Amino acid sequence: ASFVTCNEKSHPAIHTWIQKLNVVIQEYRWIIDAYVSDFYTQNHWHKLPDSLQQFFDAVEPSDLAWMLSMNRSEQSPLCRSVIPLSLLALHCCIQSLSIRRVMVDFDSSETRSL
């Protein structure tokens, strides 16, 4: 089975993972909770760092597709402008802290023995 069980041995690792996830969520809470309309009504665009504003102004939407991919082997393409380090760091955090979406066969003998 390819899922994590929470037990005495895995508890510290799960606790650390949740703490890291919480740090990322708190850092970006203002934009996670934002509605698209907030970018117009509350001027969220100007709350973004200048480097992100310049990047998103210069980049084509097709150049951003790599960010949505959870395929770790897929490299970011050459963009028309330099990708800000904060955006690359966020992408790495999302990839490393995301729960893998893999089907688990609950009827298998391996799973039933847990």
GROMACS .gro file of C-alpha atoms in nm:
model
  114
    1ALA     CA    1   0.000   0.000   0.000
    2SER     CA    2   0.126   0.348  -0.076
    3PHE     CA    3  -0.023   0.548   0.207
    4VAL     CA    4   0.106   0.664   0.543
    5THR     CA    5  -0.033   0.523   0.863
    6CYS     CA    6  -0.013   0.733   1.174
    7ASN     CA    7   0.144   0.535   1.453
    8GLU     CA    8   0.411   0.577   1.718
    9LYS     CA    9   0.694   0.552   1.465
   10SER     CA   10   0.546   0.782   1.199
   11HIS     CA   11   0.405   1.046   1.436
   12PRO     CA   12   0.721   1.266   1.455
   13ALA     CA   13   0.757   1.277   1.075
   14ILE     CA   14   0.388   1.358   1.028
   15HIS     CA   15   0.408   1.628   1.297
   16THR     CA   16   0.710   1.787   1.123
   17TRP     CA   17   0.532   1.771   0.786
   18ILE     CA   18   0.226   1.948   0.931
   19GLN     CA   19   0.445   2.219   1.090
   20LYS     CA   20   0.619   2.287   0.756
   21LEU     CA   21   0.285   2.295   0.578
   22ASN     CA   22   0.151   2.543   0.834
   23VAL     CA   23   0.449   2.777   0.778
   24VAL     CA   24   0.381   2.786   0.402
   25ILE     CA   25   0.007   2.834   0.451
   26GLN     CA   26   0.058   3.120   0.699
   27GLU     CA   27   0.305   3.293   0.465
   28TYR     CA   28   0.058   3.289   0.176
   29ARG     CA   29  -0.272   3.302   0.371
   30TRP     CA   30  -0.366   3.643   0.229
   31ILE     CA   31  -0.358   3.514  -0.127
   32ILE     CA   32  -0.492   3.164  -0.052
   33ASP     CA   33  -0.808   3.318   0.095
   34ALA     CA   34  -0.845   3.579  -0.180
   35TYR     CA   35  -1.119   3.574  -0.439
   36VAL     CA   36  -1.035   3.664  -0.799
   37SER     CA   37  -1.245   3.978  -0.759
   38ASP     CA   38  -1.022   4.084  -0.466
   39PHE     CA   39  -0.741   4.151  -0.715
   40TYR     CA   40  -0.959   4.430  -0.852
   41THR     CA   41  -1.154   4.548  -0.549
   42GLN     CA   42  -0.877   4.523  -0.288
   43ASN     CA   43  -0.581   4.587  -0.518
   44HIS     CA   44  -0.407   4.255  -0.443
   45TRP     CA   45  -0.190   4.293  -0.751
   46HIS     CA   46   0.001   4.575  -0.581
   47LYS     CA   47   0.051   4.363  -0.270
   48LEU     CA   48   0.265   4.123  -0.473
   49PRO     CA   49   0.640   4.189  -0.457
   50ASP     CA   50   0.774   4.389  -0.753
   51SER     CA   51   0.967   4.087  -0.881
   52LEU     CA   52   0.647   3.882  -0.908
   53GLN     CA   53   0.456   4.166  -1.073
   54GLN     CA   54   0.729   4.209  -1.333
   55PHE     CA   55   0.750   3.834  -1.393
   56PHE     CA   56   0.374   3.786  -1.439
   57ASP     CA   57   0.358   4.092  -1.666
   58ALA     CA   58   0.628   3.950  -1.893
   59VAL     CA   59   0.545   3.579  -1.897
   60GLU     CA   60   0.302   3.402  -2.128
   61PRO     CA   61   0.033   3.184  -1.964
   62SER     CA   62   0.167   2.880  -2.150
   63ASP     CA   63   0.503   2.933  -1.976
   64LEU     CA   64   0.332   2.882  -1.639
   65ALA     CA   65   0.198   2.532  -1.713
   66TRP     CA   66   0.506   2.371  -1.554
   67MET     CA   67   0.398   2.514  -1.217
   68LEU     CA   68   0.079   2.310  -1.220
   69SER     CA   69   0.259   1.986  -1.292
   70MET     CA   70   0.331   1.762  -0.998
   71ASN     CA   71   0.574   1.561  -1.211
   72ARG     CA   72   0.904   1.611  -1.030
   73SER     CA   73   1.109   1.511  -1.333
   74GLU     CA   74   0.956   1.788  -1.542
   75GLN     CA   75   1.189   2.087  -1.551
   76SER     CA   76   1.071   2.444  -1.575
   77PRO     CA   77   1.095   2.576  -1.929
   78LEU     CA   78   1.307   2.866  -2.042
   79CYS     CA   79   1.087   3.166  -1.980
   80ARG     CA   80   1.105   3.510  -2.135
   81SER     CA   81   1.212   3.648  -1.798
   82VAL     CA   82   1.387   3.527  -1.485
   83ILE     CA   83   1.162   3.329  -1.251
   84PRO     CA   84   1.171   3.496  -0.906
   85LEU     CA   85   1.335   3.285  -0.637
   86SER     CA   86   1.029   3.321  -0.412
   87LEU     CA   87   0.811   3.162  -0.682
   88LEU     CA   88   1.057   2.877  -0.735
   89ALA     CA   89   1.074   2.822  -0.359
   90LEU     CA   90   0.695   2.814  -0.332
   91HIS     CA   91   0.679   2.563  -0.617
   92CYS     CA   92   0.934   2.340  -0.440
   93CYS     CA   93   0.741   2.363  -0.112
   94ILE     CA   94   0.416   2.270  -0.283
   95GLN     CA   95   0.579   1.972  -0.451
   96SER     CA   96   0.751   1.845  -0.139
   97LEU     CA   97   0.458   1.898   0.100
   98SER     CA   98   0.172   1.780  -0.123
   99ILE     CA   99   0.004   1.451  -0.050
  100ARG     CA  100   0.065   1.211  -0.336
  101ARG     CA  101  -0.255   1.114  -0.508
  102VAL     CA  102  -0.211   0.744  -0.564
  103MET     CA  103  -0.488   0.488  -0.565
  104VAL     CA  104  -0.474   0.244  -0.275
  105ASP     CA  105  -0.626  -0.101  -0.311
  106PHE     CA  106  -0.799  -0.156   0.023
  107ASP     CA  107  -0.882  -0.514  -0.074
  108SER     CA  108  -0.521  -0.623  -0.115
  109SER     CA  109  -0.370  -0.856   0.144
  110GLU     CA  110  -0.098  -0.600   0.218
  111THR     CA  111  -0.353  -0.333   0.308
  112ARG     CA  112  -0.577  -0.564   0.510
  113SER     CA  113  -0.283  -0.664   0.730
  114LEU     CA  114  -0.238  -0.307   0.856
   0.00000   0.00000   0.00000
